[in-house]
Short mmCIF file of C-alpha atoms in Angstrom, two decimals:
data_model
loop_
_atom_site.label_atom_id
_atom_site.label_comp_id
_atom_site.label_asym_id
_atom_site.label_seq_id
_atom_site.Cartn_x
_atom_site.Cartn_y
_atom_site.Cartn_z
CA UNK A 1 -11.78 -0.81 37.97
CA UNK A 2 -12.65 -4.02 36.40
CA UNK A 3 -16.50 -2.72 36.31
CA UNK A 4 -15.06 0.48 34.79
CA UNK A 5 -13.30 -1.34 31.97
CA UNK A 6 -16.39 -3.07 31.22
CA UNK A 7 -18.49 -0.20 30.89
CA UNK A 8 -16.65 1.33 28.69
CA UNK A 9 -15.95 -1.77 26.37
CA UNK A 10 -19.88 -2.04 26.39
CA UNK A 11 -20.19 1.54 25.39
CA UNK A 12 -17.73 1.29 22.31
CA UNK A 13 -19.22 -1.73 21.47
CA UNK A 14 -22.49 0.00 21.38
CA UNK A 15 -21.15 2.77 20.06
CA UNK A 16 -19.43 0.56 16.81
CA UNK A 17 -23.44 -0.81 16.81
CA UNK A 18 -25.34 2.39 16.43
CA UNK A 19 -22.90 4.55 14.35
CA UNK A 20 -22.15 1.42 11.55
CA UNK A 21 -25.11 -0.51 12.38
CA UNK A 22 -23.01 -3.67 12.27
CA UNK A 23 -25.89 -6.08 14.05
CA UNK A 24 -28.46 -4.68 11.06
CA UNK A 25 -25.71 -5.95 8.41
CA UNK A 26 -25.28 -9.29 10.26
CA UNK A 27 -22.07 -8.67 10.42
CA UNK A 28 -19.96 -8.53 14.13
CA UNK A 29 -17.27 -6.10 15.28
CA UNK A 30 -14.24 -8.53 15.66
CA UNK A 31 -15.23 -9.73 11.95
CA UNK A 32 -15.16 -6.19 10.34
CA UNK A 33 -11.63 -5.07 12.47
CA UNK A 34 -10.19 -8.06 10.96
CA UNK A 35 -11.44 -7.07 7.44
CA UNK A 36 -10.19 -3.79 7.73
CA UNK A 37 -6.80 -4.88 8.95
CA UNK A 38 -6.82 -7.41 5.59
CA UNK A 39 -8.10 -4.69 3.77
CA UNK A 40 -5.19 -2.57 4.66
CA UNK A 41 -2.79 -4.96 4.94
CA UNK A 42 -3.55 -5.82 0.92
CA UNK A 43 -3.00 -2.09 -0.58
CA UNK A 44 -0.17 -1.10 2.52
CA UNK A 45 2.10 -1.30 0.05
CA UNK A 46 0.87 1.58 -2.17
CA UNK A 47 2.76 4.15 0.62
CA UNK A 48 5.84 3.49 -0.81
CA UNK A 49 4.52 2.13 -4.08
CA UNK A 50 3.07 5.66 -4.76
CA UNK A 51 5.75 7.92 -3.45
CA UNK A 52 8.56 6.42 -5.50
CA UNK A 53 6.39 7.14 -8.80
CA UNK A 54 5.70 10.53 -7.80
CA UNK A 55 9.02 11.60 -6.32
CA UNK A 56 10.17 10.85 -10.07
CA UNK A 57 8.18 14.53 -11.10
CA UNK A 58 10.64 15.93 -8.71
CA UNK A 59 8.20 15.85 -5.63
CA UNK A 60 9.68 15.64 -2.07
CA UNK A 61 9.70 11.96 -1.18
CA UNK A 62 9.41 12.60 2.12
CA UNK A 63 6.26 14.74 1.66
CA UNK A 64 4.76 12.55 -0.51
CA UNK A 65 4.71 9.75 1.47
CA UNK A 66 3.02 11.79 4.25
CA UNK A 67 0.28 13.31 1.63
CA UNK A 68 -0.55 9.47 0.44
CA UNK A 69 -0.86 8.47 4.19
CA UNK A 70 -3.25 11.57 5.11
CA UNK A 71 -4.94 10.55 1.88
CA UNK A 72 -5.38 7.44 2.16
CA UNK A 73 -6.91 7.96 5.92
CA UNK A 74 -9.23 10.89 4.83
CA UNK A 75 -10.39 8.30 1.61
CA UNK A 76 -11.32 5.84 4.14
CA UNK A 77 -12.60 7.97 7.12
CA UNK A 78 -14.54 9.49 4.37
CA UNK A 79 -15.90 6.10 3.17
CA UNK A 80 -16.64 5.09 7.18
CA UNK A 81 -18.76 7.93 8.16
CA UNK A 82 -20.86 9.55 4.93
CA UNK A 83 -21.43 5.70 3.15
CA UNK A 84 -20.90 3.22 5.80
CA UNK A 85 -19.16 1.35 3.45
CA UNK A 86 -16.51 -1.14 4.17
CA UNK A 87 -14.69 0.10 0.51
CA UNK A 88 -11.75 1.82 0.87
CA UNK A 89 -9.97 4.94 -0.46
CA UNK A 90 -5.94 5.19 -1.32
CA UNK A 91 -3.91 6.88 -4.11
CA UNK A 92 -4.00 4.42 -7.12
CA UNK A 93 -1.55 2.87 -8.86
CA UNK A 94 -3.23 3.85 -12.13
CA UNK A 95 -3.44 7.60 -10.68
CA UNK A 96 -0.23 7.66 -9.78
CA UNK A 97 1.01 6.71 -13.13
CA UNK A 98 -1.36 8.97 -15.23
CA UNK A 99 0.17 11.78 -12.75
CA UNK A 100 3.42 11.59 -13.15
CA UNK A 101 3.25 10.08 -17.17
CA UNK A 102 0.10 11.97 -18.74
CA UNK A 103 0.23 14.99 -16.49
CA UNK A 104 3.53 16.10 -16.50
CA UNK A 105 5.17 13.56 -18.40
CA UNK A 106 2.90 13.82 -21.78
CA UNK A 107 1.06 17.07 -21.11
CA UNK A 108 4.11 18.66 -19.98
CA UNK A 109 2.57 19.64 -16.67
CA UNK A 110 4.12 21.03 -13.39
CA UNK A 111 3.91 19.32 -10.39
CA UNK A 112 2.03 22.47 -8.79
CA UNK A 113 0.59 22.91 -11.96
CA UNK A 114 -0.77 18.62 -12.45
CA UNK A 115 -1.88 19.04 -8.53
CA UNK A 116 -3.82 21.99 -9.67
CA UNK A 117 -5.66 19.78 -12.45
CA UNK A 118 -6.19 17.15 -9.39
CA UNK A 119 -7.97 19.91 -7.60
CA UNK A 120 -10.19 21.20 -10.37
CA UNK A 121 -10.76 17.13 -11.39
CA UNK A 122 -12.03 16.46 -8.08
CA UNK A 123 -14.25 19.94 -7.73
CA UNK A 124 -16.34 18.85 -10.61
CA UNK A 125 -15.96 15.10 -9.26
CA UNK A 126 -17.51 16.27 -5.84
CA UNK A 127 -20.35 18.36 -7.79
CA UNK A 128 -21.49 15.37 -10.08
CA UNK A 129 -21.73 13.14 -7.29
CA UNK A 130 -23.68 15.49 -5.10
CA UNK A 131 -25.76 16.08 -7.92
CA UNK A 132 -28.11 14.29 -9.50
CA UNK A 133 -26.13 13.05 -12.66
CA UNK A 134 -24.71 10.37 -10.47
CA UNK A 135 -27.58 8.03 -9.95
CA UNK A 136 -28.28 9.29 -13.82
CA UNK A 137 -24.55 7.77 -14.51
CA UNK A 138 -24.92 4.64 -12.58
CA UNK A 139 -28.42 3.80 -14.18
CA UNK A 140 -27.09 4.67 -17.61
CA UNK A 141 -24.95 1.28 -17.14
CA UNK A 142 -26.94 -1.69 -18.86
CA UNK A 143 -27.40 -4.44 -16.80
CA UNK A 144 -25.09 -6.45 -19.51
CA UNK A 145 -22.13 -3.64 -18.71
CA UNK A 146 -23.15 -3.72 -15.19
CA UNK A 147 -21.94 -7.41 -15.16
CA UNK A 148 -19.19 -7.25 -17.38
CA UNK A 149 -17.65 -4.75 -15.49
CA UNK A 150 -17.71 -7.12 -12.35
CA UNK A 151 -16.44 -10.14 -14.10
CA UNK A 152 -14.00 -7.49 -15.37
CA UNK A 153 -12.37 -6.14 -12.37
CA UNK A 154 -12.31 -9.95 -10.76
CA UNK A 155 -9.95 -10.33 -13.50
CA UNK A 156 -8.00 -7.53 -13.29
CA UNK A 157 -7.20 -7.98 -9.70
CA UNK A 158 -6.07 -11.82 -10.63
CA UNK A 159 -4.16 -10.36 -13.23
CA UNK A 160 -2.81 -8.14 -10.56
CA UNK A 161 -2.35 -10.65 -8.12
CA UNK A 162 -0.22 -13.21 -11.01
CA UNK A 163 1.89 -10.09 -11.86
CA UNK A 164 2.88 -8.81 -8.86
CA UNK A 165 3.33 -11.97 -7.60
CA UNK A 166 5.58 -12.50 -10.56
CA UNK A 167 3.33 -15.87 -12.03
CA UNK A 168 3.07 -13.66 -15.19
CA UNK A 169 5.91 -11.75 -16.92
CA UNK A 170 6.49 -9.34 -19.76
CA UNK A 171 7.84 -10.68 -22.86
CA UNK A 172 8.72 -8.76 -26.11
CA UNK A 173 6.97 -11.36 -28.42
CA UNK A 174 3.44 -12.50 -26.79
CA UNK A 175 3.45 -9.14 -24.39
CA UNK A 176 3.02 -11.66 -21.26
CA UNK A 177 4.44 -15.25 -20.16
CA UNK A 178 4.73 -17.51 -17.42
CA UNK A 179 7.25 -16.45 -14.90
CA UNK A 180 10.43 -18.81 -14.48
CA UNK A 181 8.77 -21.22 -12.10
CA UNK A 182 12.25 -21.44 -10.40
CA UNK A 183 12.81 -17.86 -8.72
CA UNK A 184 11.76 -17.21 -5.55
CA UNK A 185 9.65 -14.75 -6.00
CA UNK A 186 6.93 -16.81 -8.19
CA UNK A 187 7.85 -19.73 -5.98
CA UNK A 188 7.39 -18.03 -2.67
CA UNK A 189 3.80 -16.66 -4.22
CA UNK A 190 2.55 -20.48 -5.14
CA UNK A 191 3.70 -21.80 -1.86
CA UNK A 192 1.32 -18.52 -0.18
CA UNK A 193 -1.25 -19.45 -2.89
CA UNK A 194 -1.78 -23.13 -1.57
CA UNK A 195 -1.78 -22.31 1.98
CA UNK A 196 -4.20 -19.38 1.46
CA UNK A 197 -6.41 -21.68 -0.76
CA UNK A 198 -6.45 -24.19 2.07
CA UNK A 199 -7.31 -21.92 4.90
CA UNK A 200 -9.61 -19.85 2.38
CA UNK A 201 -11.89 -23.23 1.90
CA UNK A 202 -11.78 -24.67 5.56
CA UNK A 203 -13.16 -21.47 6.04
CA UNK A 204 -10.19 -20.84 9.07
CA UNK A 205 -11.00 -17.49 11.00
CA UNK A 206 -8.97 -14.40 9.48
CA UNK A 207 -7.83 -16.74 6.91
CA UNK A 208 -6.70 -13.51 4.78
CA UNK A 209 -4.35 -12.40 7.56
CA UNK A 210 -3.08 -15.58 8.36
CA UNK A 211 -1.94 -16.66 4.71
CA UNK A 212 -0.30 -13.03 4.51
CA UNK A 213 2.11 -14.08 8.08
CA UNK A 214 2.58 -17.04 6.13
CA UNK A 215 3.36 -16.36 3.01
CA UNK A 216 5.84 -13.63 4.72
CA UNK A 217 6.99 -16.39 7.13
CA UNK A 218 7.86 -18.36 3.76
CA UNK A 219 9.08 -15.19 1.59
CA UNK A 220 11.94 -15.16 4.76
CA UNK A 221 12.59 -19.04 4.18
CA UNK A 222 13.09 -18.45 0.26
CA UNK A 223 14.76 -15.51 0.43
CA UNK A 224 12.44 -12.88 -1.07
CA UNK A 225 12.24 -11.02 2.51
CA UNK A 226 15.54 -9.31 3.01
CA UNK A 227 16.16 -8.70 6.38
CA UNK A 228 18.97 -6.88 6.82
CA UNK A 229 17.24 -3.97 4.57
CA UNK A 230 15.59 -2.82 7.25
CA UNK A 231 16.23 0.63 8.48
CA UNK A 232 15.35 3.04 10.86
CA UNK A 233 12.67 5.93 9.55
CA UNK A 234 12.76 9.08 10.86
CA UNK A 235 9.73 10.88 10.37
CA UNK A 236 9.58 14.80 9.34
CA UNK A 237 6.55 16.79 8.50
CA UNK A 238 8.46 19.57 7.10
CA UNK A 239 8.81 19.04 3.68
CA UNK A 240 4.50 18.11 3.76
CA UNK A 241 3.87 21.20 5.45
CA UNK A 242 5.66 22.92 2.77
CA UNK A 243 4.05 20.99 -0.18
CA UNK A 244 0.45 21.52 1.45
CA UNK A 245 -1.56 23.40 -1.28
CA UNK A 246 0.94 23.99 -3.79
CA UNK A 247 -1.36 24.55 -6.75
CA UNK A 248 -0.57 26.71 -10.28
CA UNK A 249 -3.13 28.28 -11.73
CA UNK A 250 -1.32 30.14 -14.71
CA UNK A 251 -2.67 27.67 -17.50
CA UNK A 252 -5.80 27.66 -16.48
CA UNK A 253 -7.00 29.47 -19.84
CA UNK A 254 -4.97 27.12 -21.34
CA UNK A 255 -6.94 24.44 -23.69
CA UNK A 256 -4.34 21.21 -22.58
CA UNK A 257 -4.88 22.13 -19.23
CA UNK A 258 -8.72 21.51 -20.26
CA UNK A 259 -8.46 18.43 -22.00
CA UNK A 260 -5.87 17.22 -19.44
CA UNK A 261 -8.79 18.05 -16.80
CA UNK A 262 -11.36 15.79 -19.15
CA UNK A 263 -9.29 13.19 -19.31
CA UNK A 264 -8.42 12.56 -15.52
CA UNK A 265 -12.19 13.58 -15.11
CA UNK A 266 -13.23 10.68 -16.95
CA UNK A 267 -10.91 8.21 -15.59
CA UNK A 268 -12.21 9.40 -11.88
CA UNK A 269 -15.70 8.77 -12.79
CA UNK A 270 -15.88 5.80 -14.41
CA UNK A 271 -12.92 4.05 -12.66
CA UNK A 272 -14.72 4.63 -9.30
CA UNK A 273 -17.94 4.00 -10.39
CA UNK A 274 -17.21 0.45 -11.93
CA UNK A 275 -15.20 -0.02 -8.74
CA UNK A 276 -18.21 0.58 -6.58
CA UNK A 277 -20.67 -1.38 -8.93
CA UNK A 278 -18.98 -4.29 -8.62
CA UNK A 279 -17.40 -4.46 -5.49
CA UNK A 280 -20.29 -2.63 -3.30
CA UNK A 281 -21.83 -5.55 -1.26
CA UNK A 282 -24.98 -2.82 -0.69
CA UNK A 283 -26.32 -0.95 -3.78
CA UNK A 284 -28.04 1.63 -1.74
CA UNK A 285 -24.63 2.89 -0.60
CA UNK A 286 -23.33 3.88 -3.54
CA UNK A 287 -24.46 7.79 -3.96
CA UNK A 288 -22.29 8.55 -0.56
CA UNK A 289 -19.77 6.11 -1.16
CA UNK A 290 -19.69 7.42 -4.93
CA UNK A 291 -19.59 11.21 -3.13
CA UNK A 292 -16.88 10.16 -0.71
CA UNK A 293 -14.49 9.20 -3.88
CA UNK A 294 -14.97 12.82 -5.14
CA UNK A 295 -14.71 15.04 -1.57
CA UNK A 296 -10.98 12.53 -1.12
CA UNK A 297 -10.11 13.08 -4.70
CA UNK A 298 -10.34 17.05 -3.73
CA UNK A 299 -8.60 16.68 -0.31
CA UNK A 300 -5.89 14.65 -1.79
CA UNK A 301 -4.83 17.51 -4.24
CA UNK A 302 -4.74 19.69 -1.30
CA UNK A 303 -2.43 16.96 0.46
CA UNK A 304 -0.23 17.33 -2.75
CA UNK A 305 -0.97 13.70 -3.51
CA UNK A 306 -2.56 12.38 -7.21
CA UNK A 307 -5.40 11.62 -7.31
CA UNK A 308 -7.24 8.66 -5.04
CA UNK A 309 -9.66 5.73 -5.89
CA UNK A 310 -11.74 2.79 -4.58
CA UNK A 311 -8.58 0.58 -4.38
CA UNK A 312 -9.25 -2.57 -5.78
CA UNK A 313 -7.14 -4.37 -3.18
CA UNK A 314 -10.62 -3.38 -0.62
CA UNK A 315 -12.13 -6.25 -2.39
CA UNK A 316 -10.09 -8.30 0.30
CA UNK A 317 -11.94 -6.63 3.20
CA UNK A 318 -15.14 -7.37 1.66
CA UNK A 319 -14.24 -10.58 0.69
CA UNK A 320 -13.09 -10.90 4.20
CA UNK A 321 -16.76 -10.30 5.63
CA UNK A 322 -16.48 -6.32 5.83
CA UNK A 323 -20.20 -5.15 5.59
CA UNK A 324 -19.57 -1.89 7.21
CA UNK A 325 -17.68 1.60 7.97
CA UNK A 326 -16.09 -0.02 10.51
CA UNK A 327 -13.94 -2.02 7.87
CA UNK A 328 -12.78 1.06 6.29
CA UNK A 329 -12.37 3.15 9.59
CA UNK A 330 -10.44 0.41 10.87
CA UNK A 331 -8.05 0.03 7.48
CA UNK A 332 -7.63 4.21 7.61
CA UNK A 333 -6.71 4.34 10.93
CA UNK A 334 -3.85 1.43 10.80
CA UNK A 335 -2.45 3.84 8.07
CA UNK A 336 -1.53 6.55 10.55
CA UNK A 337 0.85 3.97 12.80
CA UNK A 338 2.08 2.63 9.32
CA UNK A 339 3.96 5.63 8.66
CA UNK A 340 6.51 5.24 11.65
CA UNK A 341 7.16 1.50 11.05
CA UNK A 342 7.53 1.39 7.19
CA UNK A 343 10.61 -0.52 7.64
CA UNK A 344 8.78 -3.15 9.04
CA UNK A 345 5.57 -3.17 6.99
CA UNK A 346 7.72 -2.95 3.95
CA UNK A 347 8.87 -6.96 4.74
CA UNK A 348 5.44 -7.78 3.73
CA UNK A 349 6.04 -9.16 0.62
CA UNK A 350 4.07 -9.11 -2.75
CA UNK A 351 4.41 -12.64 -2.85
CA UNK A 352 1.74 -12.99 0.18
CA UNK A 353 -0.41 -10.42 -0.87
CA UNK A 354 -0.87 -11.39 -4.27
CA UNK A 355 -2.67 -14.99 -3.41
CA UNK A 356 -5.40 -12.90 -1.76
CA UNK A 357 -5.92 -11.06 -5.11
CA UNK A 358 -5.90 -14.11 -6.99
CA UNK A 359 -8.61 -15.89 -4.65
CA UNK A 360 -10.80 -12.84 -4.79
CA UNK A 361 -10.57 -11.92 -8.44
CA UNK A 362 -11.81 -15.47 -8.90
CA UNK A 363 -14.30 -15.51 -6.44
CA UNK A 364 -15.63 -11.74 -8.22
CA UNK A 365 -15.99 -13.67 -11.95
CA UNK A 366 -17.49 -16.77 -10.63
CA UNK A 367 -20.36 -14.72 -8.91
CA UNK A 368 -20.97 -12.63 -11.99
CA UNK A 369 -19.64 -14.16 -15.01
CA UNK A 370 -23.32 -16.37 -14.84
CA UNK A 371 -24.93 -12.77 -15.55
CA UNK A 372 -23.96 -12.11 -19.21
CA UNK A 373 -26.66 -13.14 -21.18
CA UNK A 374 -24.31 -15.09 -23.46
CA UNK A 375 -27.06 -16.27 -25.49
CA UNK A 376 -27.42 -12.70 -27.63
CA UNK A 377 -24.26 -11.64 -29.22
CA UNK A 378 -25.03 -7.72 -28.99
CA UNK A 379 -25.36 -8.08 -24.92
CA UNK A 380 -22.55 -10.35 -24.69
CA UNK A 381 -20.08 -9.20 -26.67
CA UNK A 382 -19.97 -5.58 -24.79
CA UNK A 383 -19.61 -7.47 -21.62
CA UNK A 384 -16.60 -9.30 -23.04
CA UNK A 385 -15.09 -6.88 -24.56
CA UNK A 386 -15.22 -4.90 -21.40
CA UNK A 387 -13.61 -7.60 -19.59
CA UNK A 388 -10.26 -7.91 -21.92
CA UNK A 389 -9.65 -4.09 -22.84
CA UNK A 390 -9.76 -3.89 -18.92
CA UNK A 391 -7.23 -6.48 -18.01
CA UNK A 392 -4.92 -5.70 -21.62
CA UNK A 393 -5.04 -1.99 -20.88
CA UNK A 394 -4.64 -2.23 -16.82
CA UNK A 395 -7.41 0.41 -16.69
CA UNK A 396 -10.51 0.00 -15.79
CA UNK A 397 -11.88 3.10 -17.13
CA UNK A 398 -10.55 2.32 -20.66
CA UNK A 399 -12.20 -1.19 -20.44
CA UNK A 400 -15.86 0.34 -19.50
CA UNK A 401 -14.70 3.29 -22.16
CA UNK A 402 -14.68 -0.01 -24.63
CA UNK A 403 -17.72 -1.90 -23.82
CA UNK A 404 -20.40 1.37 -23.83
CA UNK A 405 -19.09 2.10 -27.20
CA UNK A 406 -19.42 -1.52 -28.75
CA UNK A 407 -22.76 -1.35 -26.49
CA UNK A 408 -23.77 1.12 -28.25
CA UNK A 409 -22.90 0.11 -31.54
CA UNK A 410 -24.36 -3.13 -31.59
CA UNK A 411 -27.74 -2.20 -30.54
CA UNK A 412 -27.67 0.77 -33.78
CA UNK A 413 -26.71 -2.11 -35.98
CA UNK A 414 -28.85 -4.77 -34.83
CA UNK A 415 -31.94 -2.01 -35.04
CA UNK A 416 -32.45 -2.76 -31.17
CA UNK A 417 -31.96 1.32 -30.26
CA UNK A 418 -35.21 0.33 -28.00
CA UNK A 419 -32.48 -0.53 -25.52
CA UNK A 420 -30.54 2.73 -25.76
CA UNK A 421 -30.96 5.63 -22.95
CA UNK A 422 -30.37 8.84 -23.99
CA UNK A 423 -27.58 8.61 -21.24
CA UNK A 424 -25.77 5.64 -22.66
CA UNK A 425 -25.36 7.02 -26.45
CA UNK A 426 -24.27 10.68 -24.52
CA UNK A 427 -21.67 8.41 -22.77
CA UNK A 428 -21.03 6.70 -25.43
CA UNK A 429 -19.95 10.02 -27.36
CA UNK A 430 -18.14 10.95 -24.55
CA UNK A 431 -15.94 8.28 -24.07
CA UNK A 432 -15.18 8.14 -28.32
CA UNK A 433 -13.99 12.11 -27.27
CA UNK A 434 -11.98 10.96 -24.40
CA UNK A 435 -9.93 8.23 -26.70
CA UNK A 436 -9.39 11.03 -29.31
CA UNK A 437 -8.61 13.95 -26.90
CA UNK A 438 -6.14 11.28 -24.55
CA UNK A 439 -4.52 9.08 -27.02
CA UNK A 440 -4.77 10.92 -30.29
CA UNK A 441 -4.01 14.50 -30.10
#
């Protein structure tokens, strides 16, 4: 029996080998399960996180939360086996809110009839990425853009990180502030913050998943776990089943239902292709990786779910030493068991997650903030520009939207059109439509 065992440990072990060539990436199987299991653990919370903003169109709850699980593990199975990357693929939480407040909150949209833009969104996503506009799009990019949109989204996960973890605030008259020290929540997330920072640079194994336990541990000492919320969950697949394919195609010859397609078109495109610029640890990856994002953003429609992304929170896995599919197989995967103990994954608190966004925002601007060539003003002021429209607007496609125009401005100016691709002044155009068709009609 013992012999048995051991074969067939050897033969999954091989197996993980061949199919994600993990010994190629010098990278080892227990190192990329445990980045897929930080990887997941990070964006877990988007299950419930995305069905509550939905379910406020008048979609099922129940059926939501289903369609962002199935998702979420088709993103990531997706990611595993055509890109071998260790990204990952969820429902956004910049998705989820154009969804439910562009789509049928400003447009006036459906559900069936938003899930129907989804479908057509990701259609023409799948076609561009199989196509060979893609690698046309990603070399468009200046290497000046390329970097700013790095240093960028390091940012804008810290950002994420200091606001979820409730470090930063609103506030009427500067817009943000610093959090009253004093409640538990931001107390509970500086407490997490110095232990992960201390296992993060002793370099302790799984130091990602460890700080999380702790931080949770602490979150129960402080109070910002509530135990007695938890609740049995009874799962049905009824009301999914009955949402499965729900589309509306009676405004289809309808001009909004155009410009509401451009404007989720754009944000898909250049959302996830920053995303995978920056956070790709292997460039050559990117055309599947890039083509996985638009097959998920099409399945997810079907699903009845908004649209899906590269989650940012996959920087984690990476960050964690994820070289592989096995990182993002492994983080799909733990979403299936996920949706029969939500009670329990929901004590996770953002107060442990959001240290691991802070470290690895910073760790993303300190390896590519040295790449803006600071030293000319029309190079770095698109890279800068890109980084604060980014974090100020919370979207990442409005931040690149930012820094191709001023790109492309500068260079006209400055007499330095040289520079300029065809591509990038097309884009350029492009994204000046996209502001006027999405924020001023």
């Amino acid at each position: 029996m013992s012999n048995k065992r051991r074969s067939i440990g050897l033969s999954v072990k091989d197996f993980a080998n061949q199919r994600f060539n993990i010994s190629e990436e010098n990278s080892t199987i227990k190192t990329e399960l445990l980045a897929g299991m930080t990887s997941f653990i990070s964006v877990s919370y988007i299950i419930a996180v995305n069905a509550s903003v939905l379910s406020t169109t008048g979609m099922n709850y129940a059926a939501v939360t289903v369609a962002t699980v199935l998702s979420s593990v088709i993103g990531c199975l997706l990611m595993a086996f055509l890109a071998n990357s260790p990204l990952i693929i969820t429902p956004g939480m910049g998705d989820n809110a154009f969804f439910a407040f562009t789509l049928v909150g400003a447009f006036g949209l459906t559900s069936p009839q938003a899930l129907t833009v989804v479908l057509v969104v990701g259609i023409l996503f799948t076609i561009i990425a199989a196509s060979k506009i893609a690698p046309k799009l990603a070399s468009a990019i200046p290497g000046t853009l390329v970097s700013g949109m790095s240093v960028a989204i390091g940012f804008f996960i810290m950002f994420l990180g200091l606001k979820d973890g409730g470090i930063i605030v609103g506030n009427e008259g500067t817009l943000v502030a610093l959090g009253n020290l004093n409640d538990p929540l931001p107390l509970t997330t500086l407490i997490s913050l110095v232990i992960a920072l201390i296992l993060f640079e002793r370099k302790v194994p799984a130091n990602f998943l460890l700080s999380i336990v702790a931080g949770t541990l602490v979150g129960i000492a402080t109070g910002v776990v509530d135990l007695s919320k938890m609740s049995s969950f009874s799962l049905s697949l009824t009301p999914f089943a009955n949402g499965i394919a729900q589309f509306d195609f009676s405004l289809l010859l309808s001009p909004n239902f155009w410009i509401a397609v451009f404007a989720l078109l754009m944000l898909a495109l250049f959302q996830n292709l920053g995303s995978q610029l920056s956070m790709l640890p292997d460039r050559n990856k990117l055309p599947k990786a890039y083509l996985a994002n638009g097959i998920s953003v099409l399945a997810a429609s079907v699903m009845g779910c908004n649209s899906t992304c590269t989650s940012a929170e996959g920087a984690t896995g990476v960050a964690a030493g994820g070289k592989t599919g096995l990182t993002s197989l492994t983080a799909g995967l733990l979403f299936i068991p996920a949706l029969f103990i939500l009670p329990i994954l929901s004590l996770i608190p953002m107060s442990a997650v959001a240290p691991i966004l802070i470290i690895v925002g910073v760790s993303m601007v300190q390896g590519n903030i040295k790449k803006i060539p600071f030293d000319h003003f029309s190079d770095a002021f698109p890279a800068l520009f890109t980084v604060i429209m980014t974090v100020l607007t919370f979207n990442i496609a409005d931040g690149i939207a930012f820094g191709f125009i001023s790109y492309t401005l500068l260079k006209i100016v400055k007499n330095e059109t040289k520079e300029l691709t065809g591509m990038t002044i097309l884009l350029s155009i492009v994204f000046v439509i996209y502001f006027v068709l999405n924020y001023l009609v």
